[in-house]
Amino acid sequence: MEALVGATFNLHHKLRARELTAARPGASTHRSRRFYESVFPTETVDHVTVPDDANVMRFTDDGRYLICVSRNQRELVVYRYVGGRGGGSKRVAPAGRIPAESGPAAHADDGAGTPGGDTAGGDAAGDDASGDDDDPRRRAEDAFAAYFEHVFSRPLVVDDADLLSKDFALTVLDGDYVIVASSTQPEVRTDGDEGRG
């Protein structure tokens, strides 16, 4: 069955084989890579503009939060991943409309069996004439805000000489706590300090 599964991109078959058969010792990494051959991105956004106040560090283990450090390396900045819901946009649907996931906009029912809402605004299919150009997920300058919302910023550095490390963030207890590291510039020794022990 393993040879048959390796030849297909069918995700169902690969999941089933992973549940039913055990990997040979030392082969689990190769098997995991083969599993992810079936996962493809639905869209990509290039050159995303990250907010000016954040250097991206990492996602939490559950993928819900993006941990960042401020540009001055004194604050921890956390964003929540919200992409994928309602197109990732924070725009409100016009009155009487239900936001549709895809396709033409759907009208709400006013209870009398006739569609209610905006009747003077043109047809529903023509409302989104701009296509993907109006989608904030496609514009690099708006893509970050469409997928992430700011949760909080916490100043963590007390001394002006300390800086948070941009390369170290450890989440523990299922992402409830974050361990970060800070560094301080070493003190410069003067000539008078060399003779002392």
PDB file of C-alpha atoms in Angstrom, residues 80-92 99-102 137 145-149:
ATOM      1  CA  ARG A  80      -3.905  37.518  16.022  1.00  0.00           C
ATOM      2  CA  TYR A  81      -4.293  35.667  12.722  1.00  0.00           C
ATOM      3  CA  VAL A  82      -7.774  36.435  11.348  1.00  0.00           C
ATOM      4  CA  GLY A  83      -7.259  35.738   7.634  1.00  0.00           C
ATOM      5  CA  GLY A  84      -9.699  33.544   5.782  1.00  0.00           C
ATOM      6  CA  ARG A  85     -12.845  34.780   7.488  1.00  0.00           C
ATOM      7  CA  GLY A  86     -15.060  36.939   5.338  1.00  0.00           C
ATOM      8  CA  GLY A  87     -12.289  37.433   2.819  1.00  0.00           C
ATOM      9  CA  GLY A  88     -10.017  38.876   5.482  1.00  0.00           C
ATOM     10  CA  SER A  89     -11.552  42.288   5.000  1.00  0.00           C
ATOM     11  CA  LYS A  90     -12.857  44.505   7.766  1.00  0.00           C
ATOM     12  CA  ARG A  91     -15.323  46.162   5.419  1.00  0.00           C
ATOM     13  CA  VAL A  92     -18.984  45.980   6.363  1.00  0.00           C
ATOM     14  CA  PRO A  99     -21.433  38.826   2.816  1.00  0.00           C
ATOM     15  CA  ALA A 100     -20.814  35.941   0.437  1.00  0.00           C
ATOM     16  CA  GLU A 101     -17.678  33.807   0.526  1.00  0.00           C
ATOM     17  CA  SER A 102     -17.448  33.713  -3.251  1.00  0.00           C
ATOM     18  CA  ARG A 137      -5.559  40.580   0.613  1.00  0.00           C
ATOM     19  CA  ALA A 145      -3.965  44.205   8.147  1.00  0.00           C
ATOM     20  CA  ALA A 146      -6.339  41.900   6.263  1.00  0.00           C
ATOM     21  CA  TYR A 147      -4.853  38.770   7.838  1.00  0.00           C
ATOM     22  CA  PHE A 148      -3.724  40.007  11.270  1.00  0.00           C
ATOM     23  CA  GLU A 149      -5.197  42.227  13.960  1.00  0.00           C
TER      24      GLU A 149
END
